[in-house]
XYZ file of C-alpha atoms in Angstrom:
702
model
C 99.126 128.142 113.903
C 95.396 128.834 114.545
C 93.493 126.932 117.205
C 91.259 125.238 114.646
C 93.049 123.353 111.872
C 91.560 121.286 109.058
C 94.118 118.908 107.569
C 94.211 117.298 104.139
C 94.921 113.558 103.995
C 95.923 111.518 100.975
C 94.867 108.036 102.101
C 96.764 105.829 99.684
C 96.852 102.106 99.117
C 100.543 101.789 99.865
C 101.550 105.235 101.117
C 99.603 108.007 102.809
C 100.456 111.624 103.560
C 99.039 114.614 105.426
C 99.298 118.350 104.720
C 97.969 121.644 106.049
C 97.958 125.298 105.087
C 100.683 127.025 107.097
C 100.976 130.820 106.850
C 98.992 130.816 103.632
C 100.980 128.057 101.909
C 100.381 124.298 101.736
C 102.927 122.228 103.649
C 103.351 118.455 103.616
C 103.795 117.451 107.255
C 106.538 115.049 108.280
C 105.628 111.994 110.297
C 107.330 111.217 113.593
C 110.109 109.294 111.884
C 110.911 112.252 109.651
C 109.270 111.059 106.426
C 106.822 112.911 104.211
C 104.879 109.741 103.420
C 103.789 106.913 105.720
C 103.455 103.324 104.466
C 99.792 102.312 104.638
C 100.722 99.153 106.518
C 99.491 97.963 109.917
C 101.285 95.404 112.092
C 99.679 93.800 115.144
C 102.291 92.965 117.793
C 101.650 89.690 119.676
C 101.719 91.709 122.904
C 98.901 93.971 121.754
C 100.709 96.959 120.245
C 99.439 98.314 116.929
C 102.207 99.638 114.685
C 101.672 101.744 111.563
C 104.267 102.781 108.990
C 107.837 101.771 108.203
C 108.249 99.271 111.039
C 104.990 97.579 110.075
C 106.131 97.405 106.479
C 109.444 95.872 107.499
C 107.595 93.125 109.393
C 105.770 91.902 106.291
C 108.314 89.187 105.476
C 108.997 88.113 109.073
C 105.332 87.931 110.145
C 103.015 88.263 107.141
C 100.118 86.760 109.100
C 100.163 89.748 111.490
C 100.690 92.447 108.867
C 97.949 94.090 106.805
C 98.565 96.207 103.724
C 96.752 97.398 100.601
C 93.495 97.623 102.559
C 92.213 100.539 100.481
C 91.190 98.186 97.694
C 88.860 96.379 100.097
C 87.019 99.468 101.347
C 83.275 99.003 101.025
C 83.509 95.189 100.879
C 82.847 92.393 103.371
C 86.577 91.591 103.592
C 87.974 91.027 107.080
C 91.320 90.142 108.630
C 91.647 87.676 111.495
C 94.336 88.519 114.069
C 94.513 86.686 117.414
C 90.983 85.399 116.915
C 89.508 88.874 116.340
C 88.038 90.060 113.026
C 89.172 93.473 111.775
C 87.202 95.189 109.019
C 88.691 97.395 106.261
C 87.267 100.501 107.959
C 89.139 99.588 111.143
C 92.490 99.028 109.422
C 92.116 102.286 107.490
C 91.042 103.961 110.715
C 94.333 102.943 112.339
C 96.252 104.479 109.442
C 94.198 107.681 109.678
C 94.747 107.792 113.427
C 98.515 107.592 112.926
C 98.361 110.420 110.377
C 96.209 112.479 112.740
C 98.724 112.062 115.564
C 101.598 112.971 113.233
C 99.766 116.122 112.171
C 99.114 117.096 115.769
C 102.798 116.629 116.616
C 103.888 118.672 113.607
C 101.372 121.488 114.111
C 101.406 121.616 117.897
C 97.624 121.619 118.148
C 94.743 119.148 118.317
C 93.207 118.052 115.018
C 89.577 117.043 114.701
C 88.532 117.821 111.109
C 89.992 116.505 107.867
C 89.420 116.372 104.134
C 90.333 112.925 102.785
C 91.099 112.060 99.177
C 89.450 109.140 97.364
C 89.844 107.761 93.836
C 87.449 109.454 91.425
C 85.967 106.071 90.551
C 85.160 105.121 94.152
C 81.487 104.264 94.552
C 79.218 105.238 97.424
C 80.035 102.150 99.528
C 83.757 102.930 99.336
C 83.247 106.617 100.140
C 80.971 105.775 103.056
C 83.528 103.268 104.377
C 86.223 105.963 104.186
C 84.074 108.285 106.278
C 83.481 105.504 108.825
C 87.242 104.901 109.006
C 87.563 108.551 109.951
C 85.093 108.046 112.792
C 87.142 105.135 114.101
C 90.202 107.408 113.996
C 88.330 110.139 115.936
C 88.415 112.315 112.827
C 85.489 114.246 111.451
C 85.764 113.768 107.687
C 84.080 117.002 106.649
C 84.600 116.348 102.946
C 86.145 113.978 100.453
C 87.810 115.153 97.266
C 88.582 113.051 94.217
C 92.312 112.505 93.831
C 92.675 113.842 90.253
C 90.676 116.918 91.227
C 92.953 117.513 94.214
C 96.004 117.218 91.957
C 94.548 119.746 89.533
C 93.830 122.150 92.395
C 97.462 121.934 93.503
C 98.743 122.353 89.953
C 96.536 125.402 89.402
C 97.954 126.994 92.560
C 101.335 127.602 90.977
C 100.474 128.064 87.329
C 98.809 131.430 87.064
C 95.482 132.667 85.824
C 95.574 131.495 82.197
C 92.587 129.401 81.119
C 93.585 125.876 80.173
C 92.253 122.364 79.859
C 94.029 119.657 81.873
C 94.043 115.910 81.609
C 95.092 114.371 84.934
C 96.485 110.844 84.579
C 96.464 109.465 88.135
C 98.261 106.110 88.248
C 99.001 105.151 91.821
C 99.835 101.915 93.546
C 96.348 100.416 93.497
C 93.912 102.542 91.501
C 93.815 104.430 88.213
C 91.788 107.552 87.405
C 91.824 109.952 84.486
C 90.025 113.288 84.681
C 89.561 116.126 82.193
C 89.218 119.557 83.781
C 88.806 123.164 82.767
C 90.876 125.604 84.813
C 89.921 129.241 84.354
C 91.514 131.628 86.816
C 90.446 130.583 90.290
C 87.675 128.258 89.068
C 88.294 124.575 88.415
C 85.568 122.514 86.728
C 85.651 118.769 86.138
C 84.320 117.912 82.681
C 84.733 114.127 82.556
C 86.294 111.296 84.504
C 86.980 107.580 84.029
C 89.062 104.921 85.698
C 89.658 101.414 86.999
C 89.282 100.846 90.725
C 91.816 97.995 90.862
C 94.704 98.874 88.606
C 97.989 100.227 89.892
C 101.652 99.758 90.634
C 101.247 96.457 92.418
C 99.489 94.940 89.421
C 102.648 95.815 87.503
C 104.783 94.332 90.288
C 102.733 91.154 90.186
C 103.301 90.711 86.446
C 107.021 91.065 86.944
C 106.998 88.772 89.992
C 105.109 86.086 88.055
C 107.708 86.304 85.295
C 110.556 85.900 87.778
C 108.868 82.943 89.487
C 108.243 81.241 86.145
C 111.859 81.747 85.090
C 113.142 80.239 88.332
C 110.744 77.297 88.147
C 111.693 76.616 84.546
C 115.386 76.388 85.465
C 115.239 74.659 88.841
C 111.732 73.172 89.162
C 111.096 74.928 92.486
C 108.094 77.218 93.001
C 109.099 80.341 94.928
C 105.420 80.946 95.708
C 105.349 77.889 97.959
C 106.971 79.685 100.888
C 105.612 83.040 102.177
C 109.114 84.406 102.785
C 110.478 83.642 99.301
C 107.199 84.790 97.796
C 107.498 88.189 99.434
C 111.196 88.330 98.586
C 110.353 87.896 94.909
C 107.702 90.600 95.202
C 110.204 93.049 96.659
C 112.765 92.238 93.979
C 110.106 92.723 91.305
C 109.422 96.199 92.704
C 113.103 97.018 92.649
C 113.463 95.736 89.090
C 110.556 97.957 88.055
C 112.305 100.962 89.578
C 115.572 100.063 87.865
C 113.892 99.649 84.475
C 112.533 103.167 84.667
C 116.092 104.499 84.592
C 117.944 101.780 82.667
C 117.458 99.598 79.608
C 118.051 96.365 81.519
C 118.479 94.980 85.027
C 119.520 91.764 86.731
C 117.661 89.992 89.523
C 119.219 87.352 91.776
C 116.762 84.713 93.015
C 117.300 81.935 95.534
C 115.144 79.189 97.005
C 114.990 75.462 97.539
C 118.765 75.235 97.676
C 119.201 76.767 94.219
C 119.961 80.255 92.922
C 119.878 81.949 89.558
C 120.136 85.308 87.864
C 117.336 86.603 85.655
C 118.113 89.351 83.141
C 115.208 91.602 82.142
C 115.221 94.283 79.449
C 112.984 97.305 79.136
C 111.499 95.744 76.016
C 110.535 92.577 77.921
C 109.140 94.639 80.801
C 107.009 96.755 78.462
C 105.648 93.597 76.851
C 104.736 92.116 80.242
C 102.681 95.150 81.276
C 101.415 96.226 77.862
C 97.796 95.180 78.440
C 97.708 97.011 81.805
C 98.839 100.263 80.211
C 96.359 99.656 77.378
C 93.551 99.780 79.964
C 94.677 103.246 81.015
C 94.749 104.332 77.367
C 91.154 103.153 76.916
C 90.098 105.186 79.955
C 91.858 108.265 78.563
C 90.051 107.979 75.243
C 86.656 107.472 76.915
C 87.174 110.491 79.181
C 88.167 112.659 76.226
C 85.109 111.482 74.289
C 82.818 112.171 77.255
C 84.324 115.663 77.494
C 83.568 116.263 73.813
C 87.155 117.319 73.131
C 90.013 116.396 70.826
C 93.594 115.873 71.932
C 94.583 119.142 70.302
C 92.298 120.931 72.779
C 94.118 119.566 75.857
C 96.702 122.104 77.030
C 98.399 120.159 79.831
C 98.829 116.426 80.511
C 99.509 116.071 84.240
C 100.867 112.693 85.437
C 100.111 111.969 89.104
C 100.938 109.041 91.384
C 104.086 107.007 91.663
C 103.329 104.649 88.766
C 103.159 107.630 86.412
C 106.951 107.895 86.808
C 107.434 104.763 84.701
C 109.216 105.534 81.453
C 106.647 103.361 79.657
C 103.839 105.525 81.003
C 105.412 108.783 79.917
C 106.028 107.362 76.450
C 102.382 106.246 76.315
C 101.134 109.700 77.322
C 103.198 111.454 74.690
C 102.198 108.982 71.988
C 98.463 109.185 72.740
C 98.112 112.889 73.492
C 100.811 114.290 71.230
C 102.128 116.315 74.169
C 105.022 115.798 76.532
C 103.724 115.156 80.080
C 104.154 118.059 82.492
C 107.336 117.834 84.531
C 106.837 120.931 86.670
C 104.798 119.279 89.405
C 105.664 116.576 91.939
C 103.512 113.507 91.141
C 103.618 112.434 94.799
C 102.674 115.688 96.525
C 100.005 117.058 94.171
C 97.131 115.138 95.717
C 97.817 115.811 99.402
C 98.519 119.492 98.707
C 95.207 119.754 96.847
C 93.470 118.098 99.803
C 95.004 120.677 102.144
C 93.746 123.487 99.906
C 90.260 121.958 99.860
C 90.466 121.696 103.658
C 91.385 125.363 103.830
C 88.162 126.277 102.052
C 86.210 124.570 104.825
C 88.360 126.289 107.438
C 87.426 129.646 105.900
C 83.735 128.766 106.285
C 84.371 127.958 109.957
C 86.230 131.219 110.551
C 83.574 133.301 108.823
C 81.138 131.937 111.396
C 83.355 133.360 114.164
C 83.558 137.164 113.709
C 86.428 137.477 116.166
C 88.630 135.367 113.887
C 87.757 137.075 110.597
C 90.707 138.821 109.008
C 93.382 136.809 110.829
C 94.393 135.043 107.603
C 94.413 135.555 103.871
C 91.431 133.669 102.380
C 92.109 131.052 99.706
C 90.339 132.173 96.546
C 89.416 129.049 94.589
C 86.193 127.434 93.341
C 85.985 123.660 92.753
C 83.221 122.136 90.623
C 83.314 118.334 90.608
C 81.024 115.785 88.953
C 79.346 112.468 89.756
C 81.637 109.627 88.704
C 78.759 107.127 88.466
C 75.085 107.257 87.530
C 72.510 106.894 90.289
C 69.069 105.300 89.912
C 66.598 102.807 91.346
C 65.530 99.296 90.393
C 62.189 99.463 88.604
C 60.014 97.325 86.303
C 59.081 98.035 82.698
C 55.437 97.532 81.640
C 56.268 93.948 80.626
C 57.795 93.253 84.048
C 61.496 93.423 83.089
C 63.749 94.762 85.883
C 65.804 97.808 84.854
C 68.244 100.235 86.403
C 66.153 103.402 86.105
C 68.804 106.147 86.096
C 67.784 109.393 87.794
C 71.146 111.188 88.013
C 73.413 110.522 84.999
C 77.172 110.278 85.518
C 79.145 113.505 85.031
C 76.336 115.606 86.537
C 77.854 118.497 88.473
C 77.961 118.101 92.269
C 76.154 118.711 94.525
C 73.003 117.748 92.679
C 69.435 116.590 93.214
C 67.064 114.896 90.756
C 63.509 113.531 91.085
C 61.450 110.932 89.254
C 57.947 109.553 89.811
C 56.988 105.867 89.941
C 53.675 104.029 90.380
C 52.467 100.917 92.180
C 52.268 97.757 90.060
C 49.640 95.685 91.898
C 46.090 96.259 93.041
C 45.916 97.069 96.756
C 49.701 97.367 97.044
C 50.435 98.651 100.580
C 54.229 99.051 100.484
C 57.026 99.844 98.062
C 60.649 98.830 98.566
C 63.129 101.108 96.828
C 66.565 99.774 95.953
C 69.026 102.505 95.004
C 71.611 101.515 92.387
C 74.904 103.031 91.257
C 76.297 102.309 87.824
C 75.712 102.854 84.110
C 74.363 99.487 82.912
C 70.591 99.296 82.375
C 70.674 95.733 83.753
C 70.323 96.041 87.548
C 72.031 92.660 88.009
C 75.158 93.602 86.043
C 78.468 93.257 87.878
C 79.071 96.937 87.093
C 75.960 98.016 88.989
C 76.194 98.248 92.770
C 73.321 98.296 95.237
C 73.684 101.395 97.397
C 70.904 100.327 99.769
C 67.169 99.915 100.219
C 64.306 101.734 101.896
C 60.583 101.106 102.301
C 57.476 103.237 102.191
C 54.682 101.441 104.110
C 50.947 101.997 104.708
C 50.155 103.065 101.162
C 46.424 103.525 100.470
C 44.900 100.303 99.000
C 44.169 101.458 95.446
C 44.239 99.923 91.980
C 47.570 99.272 90.276
C 49.160 102.482 89.043
C 46.905 104.736 91.083
C 49.425 105.433 93.852
C 52.367 107.599 92.804
C 55.721 107.812 94.546
C 58.331 110.516 93.991
C 61.943 109.441 94.541
C 64.524 112.160 95.128
C 68.203 111.267 94.868
C 70.962 113.594 96.024
C 74.731 113.540 95.595
C 76.523 115.773 98.062
C 79.738 117.577 97.206
C 81.786 114.514 98.229
C 79.774 112.131 96.034
C 77.894 110.532 98.953
C 74.280 109.519 98.320
C 71.095 110.637 100.069
C 67.570 109.459 99.247
C 64.045 110.745 99.951
C 60.855 108.941 98.885
C 57.424 110.593 99.100
C 53.959 109.160 98.441
C 52.371 112.040 96.562
C 48.727 111.739 97.612
C 49.265 111.143 101.298
C 52.605 112.968 101.418
C 54.058 110.073 103.329
C 57.839 110.452 103.416
C 60.589 107.896 103.960
C 63.033 110.130 105.748
C 66.289 111.630 104.539
C 68.892 108.904 104.073
C 68.632 105.211 103.374
C 67.703 103.195 106.432
C 70.909 101.187 105.910
C 73.338 101.402 103.028
C 74.640 98.181 101.553
C 77.847 97.177 103.302
C 77.783 100.165 105.677
C 78.782 99.532 109.260
C 75.766 99.838 111.516
C 76.179 101.621 114.836
C 76.574 98.371 116.786
C 79.324 97.029 114.484
C 81.073 100.387 114.515
C 81.137 100.376 118.304
C 82.353 96.761 118.349
C 85.289 97.686 116.112
C 86.077 100.723 118.233
C 86.008 98.575 121.369
C 88.268 96.014 119.688
C 90.879 98.672 118.972
C 90.487 100.183 122.424
C 91.210 96.815 124.036
C 94.483 96.649 122.135
C 95.339 100.170 123.205
C 94.605 99.335 126.840
C 96.809 96.237 126.597
C 99.654 98.403 125.343
C 99.112 100.917 128.148
C 99.078 98.240 130.836
C 102.248 96.599 129.494
C 104.064 99.901 129.147
C 104.298 99.480 125.363
C 103.541 101.973 122.672
C 105.307 105.131 121.611
C 105.247 107.568 124.505
C 101.876 106.203 125.512
C 100.397 106.744 122.047
C 97.957 103.965 121.109
C 99.184 103.834 117.521
C 102.958 103.658 117.437
C 105.807 103.761 114.994
C 109.514 103.391 115.338
C 110.898 105.717 117.983
C 113.636 107.040 115.710
C 114.260 107.059 111.991
C 117.562 105.235 112.452
C 115.917 102.409 114.371
C 113.293 102.035 111.690
C 115.255 102.181 108.504
C 118.882 101.343 109.245
C 120.069 98.013 110.565
C 123.639 96.810 110.905
C 124.968 99.841 109.109
C 122.985 99.180 105.899
C 121.518 102.026 103.891
C 117.738 102.272 103.724
C 116.460 101.189 100.346
C 114.345 103.152 97.898
C 111.617 105.246 99.382
C 112.662 104.697 102.994
C 115.495 107.043 102.118
C 113.192 109.826 100.978
C 112.406 111.537 104.231
C 113.304 115.179 103.820
C 113.127 115.667 100.085
C 111.252 118.690 98.772
C 110.538 120.315 102.056
C 109.356 123.522 100.423
C 105.579 123.899 100.209
C 105.515 124.684 96.519
C 105.576 121.956 93.902
C 108.919 120.762 92.683
C 109.839 119.360 89.332
C 110.070 115.600 89.108
C 111.392 115.540 92.612
C 112.292 112.898 95.014
C 109.432 111.023 96.518
C 107.605 107.808 96.895
C 104.779 106.209 95.149
C 101.520 107.412 96.507
C 100.712 103.859 95.967
C 97.782 104.617 96.238
C 97.266 102.359 95.775
C 98.069 98.432 95.418
C 97.044 94.844 94.997
C 94.348 93.246 97.089
C 94.455 93.916 100.798
C 96.847 91.415 102.250
C 97.511 89.729 105.531
C 99.226 86.422 106.006
C 96.132 84.491 107.070
C 93.946 85.873 104.335
C 96.261 86.155 101.370
C 99.704 85.051 102.390
C 100.217 81.832 104.341
C 97.158 79.884 103.242
C 97.345 80.940 99.606
C 101.103 80.820 99.291
C 101.195 77.480 97.604
C 98.512 78.173 95.014
C 99.908 78.429 91.514
C 99.339 81.830 90.028
C 98.122 83.315 93.307
C 98.687 87.045 93.556
C 101.618 87.623 95.892
C 101.092 89.912 98.842
C 102.031 93.451 98.004
C 104.968 94.962 99.791
C 104.633 98.706 99.509
C 107.487 100.426 97.805
C 108.460 103.115 95.370
C 107.093 102.207 91.947
C 109.267 103.530 89.282
C 112.087 106.027 89.537
C 114.639 106.133 92.316
C 113.738 108.315 95.229
C 115.980 111.091 96.383
C 117.977 110.385 99.459
C 117.543 113.680 101.268
C 117.231 112.836 104.908
C 118.675 109.365 104.503
C 121.947 108.163 105.929
C 123.479 107.986 102.437
C 125.153 111.039 100.940
C 125.326 110.817 97.147
C 128.565 112.766 96.847
C 130.205 110.542 99.455
C 128.904 107.520 97.562
C 130.654 108.726 94.393
C 133.708 110.056 96.260
C 133.230 113.488 94.658
C 132.901 117.026 95.946
C 129.491 118.712 95.974
C 130.545 121.139 93.218
C 131.693 118.354 90.882
C 130.953 118.883 87.183
C 128.084 116.932 85.644
C 130.503 115.208 83.242
C 132.594 113.947 86.171
C 129.497 112.657 87.954
C 128.271 110.841 84.839
C 131.723 109.324 84.226
C 132.036 108.140 87.828
C 128.540 106.617 87.865
C 129.080 104.782 84.578
C 132.438 103.427 85.701
C 131.112 102.189 89.023
C 128.028 100.709 87.350
C 130.085 98.822 84.758
C 132.334 97.389 87.468
C 129.358 96.296 89.586
C 127.590 94.675 86.615
C 130.744 92.798 85.631
C 131.190 91.595 89.210
C 127.550 90.477 89.300
C 127.956 88.533 86.055
C 131.111 86.840 87.346
C 129.384 86.026 90.610
C 126.489 84.405 88.785
C 128.809 82.349 86.603
C 130.840 81.165 89.582
C 127.829 80.485 91.813
C 128.755 83.120 94.378
C 126.836 83.804 97.557
C 123.423 85.500 97.637
C 124.762 87.985 100.173
C 127.429 89.228 97.751
C 124.845 89.477 94.957
C 122.529 91.491 97.180
C 125.334 93.943 97.956
C 126.085 94.435 94.272
C 122.401 94.912 93.437
C 122.134 97.448 96.253
C 125.147 99.321 94.856
C 123.545 99.415 91.396
C 120.355 100.785 92.915
C 122.295 103.513 94.760
C 124.080 104.467 91.542
C 120.727 104.722 89.764
C 119.505 107.000 92.536
C 122.571 109.171 92.099
C 122.055 109.358 88.326
C 118.365 110.221 88.620
C 119.074 113.031 91.076
C 122.506 114.462 90.296
C 122.298 114.388 86.497
C 119.085 116.444 86.421
C 119.768 120.147 87.164
C 116.417 120.680 88.924
C 116.531 117.661 91.216
C 120.237 118.214 91.901
C 119.575 121.805 92.973
C 116.828 120.607 95.316
C 119.065 117.844 96.673
C 121.930 120.285 97.283
C 119.562 122.642 99.079
C 118.517 119.922 101.523
C 121.552 117.664 101.469
C 122.182 115.781 104.718
C 124.916 117.186 106.895
C 127.916 114.897 107.109
C 129.677 114.956 110.463
C 133.293 116.014 110.366
C 135.807 113.218 110.528
C 137.545 112.949 113.877
C 140.714 114.973 113.893
C 143.935 113.001 113.987
C 145.973 113.599 117.136
C 149.030 115.820 116.898
C 152.083 113.515 116.664
C 153.952 115.674 119.147
C 151.135 115.368 121.650
C 151.001 111.617 121.098
C 154.690 111.278 121.867
C 154.444 113.372 124.982
């Protein structure tokens, strides 16, 4: 591994991942607990320790007021989380997640990491991109570039699919955001043609619909509101996630609910589920049609439909894609790894630039031959006045302009003797500068203008988008050549230097408290569980869902359909107990805190403590027919037992065990009944220790 490494980071709403180019190939790096993805969850221990990942996620029910998740959706806003009387900003929480990923990468690569390329949703605006860069600073990472998530996925897909020219539509449906991008891939050159999206639409919005349905069903039968208690509220949210996963593989599922001294079983069919989320999927369809229209193409001209993100695994989504596009979605790429692998490839391009600047290092590695042409996701302009005095959003750079770009426009003073002009930079398409869809990027002033009649003083405004979609502004008074320098004096919502240092000091105080008390993981300021078993297995239980997917698809190339988690990218509003859990728990209709989890199809169990063949009591070379017969028999027995239990009013513990067994059987079906995923599972199947040998009877007697 070279001394200087640039890593790629997929900073997701619910899960994040890190990758690097290793010996010319992209490799997703395992975290210190052995997983390929890290829950984007932060837990603040009462003693001062900051925990990121699986342990933090597991604390959400026990201590929701000390656990923060889904913070990505609050980037670029004034949101804050209060823990132990201290206010933590979104940049700080994201910085802790980035710091954990950085430390994992350093452990995996055996070298220090300073530079990174971080992915962002294509529809992120400047405030969100700037906040992401600031989070990197808090994590002691130099974010040298940001790449849009659909673009990163297309880069990764192009890596393994030859030189043929083709047009791709990337449907990126994660845990918290949705993007759709149309691209042209021609050999080693990738060009974005159009993009669209919704910044707050993802897997957790689907979970919330299902959770609301479950709560309403329970209240209708027993009169108790499961939202009233944070623990039962989160329990319902988790069961809604699991039901969503089940309904991606089955036509119906059963959910056991308990609270207020009552319990009930709710049956949900795929048809009911599709009806509950129909309007959410309709929003993604609208975005697809707009992007195609902006690209000036027809569906017959799209060669590949590439689903990305955990929510794209939903059966409803794949049916939607085929219905709208007339093409079956691609199944030869892993929806969970595409983005982070593309980020690593983009990082490698920057590493090549670094190495070319050091002659002694030139030639040590094979250069990555790829060209990426991205576009501006949003228009950029300034607030101006029409001749009749009406404020307008005067667009200077239209959306979908290729990046990096620079455009100029001239403006004049409006009043006699006007000595200063304040320039407000706006981002958005609406001509109304006060529209909710138009965001103020920031303001700057040009002072000491010559006192002349109205309209006599001209000002040239230059707007620039860099390659990462970040905004720069220059304003110049043309007669006196007076220039308001380079960037905005202060962007809207951007952390100023003092606030940034305050947040850094806040985190440092927590780290020092951990050091003084002997806490932390081997002295590391951001810690996780010390072993995978401690984190994911308690009292002999199997880890559920995505916690089981730790070693799946270890190869650097992209696997088909594979085993993985939702890059949940993405989720509901950022949540902590004080801000969205405890205080809001009793509000009817309040959005339940998101508990990050796999969104749709069962994850593979490579690296987990559960062996699928042991589960089914079959040999590894068992015929597919035998596997299917065994799964169906076990499933029927479990469903019948669950029905009997519900009728007889059995215990919740017994119901949970049966539901867990059904989930494990669905995992086995999803993996072992698909030749591709079964082959991958067999290649990385967990080793099962030999059973202890029985003593020789003769020796026992002697």
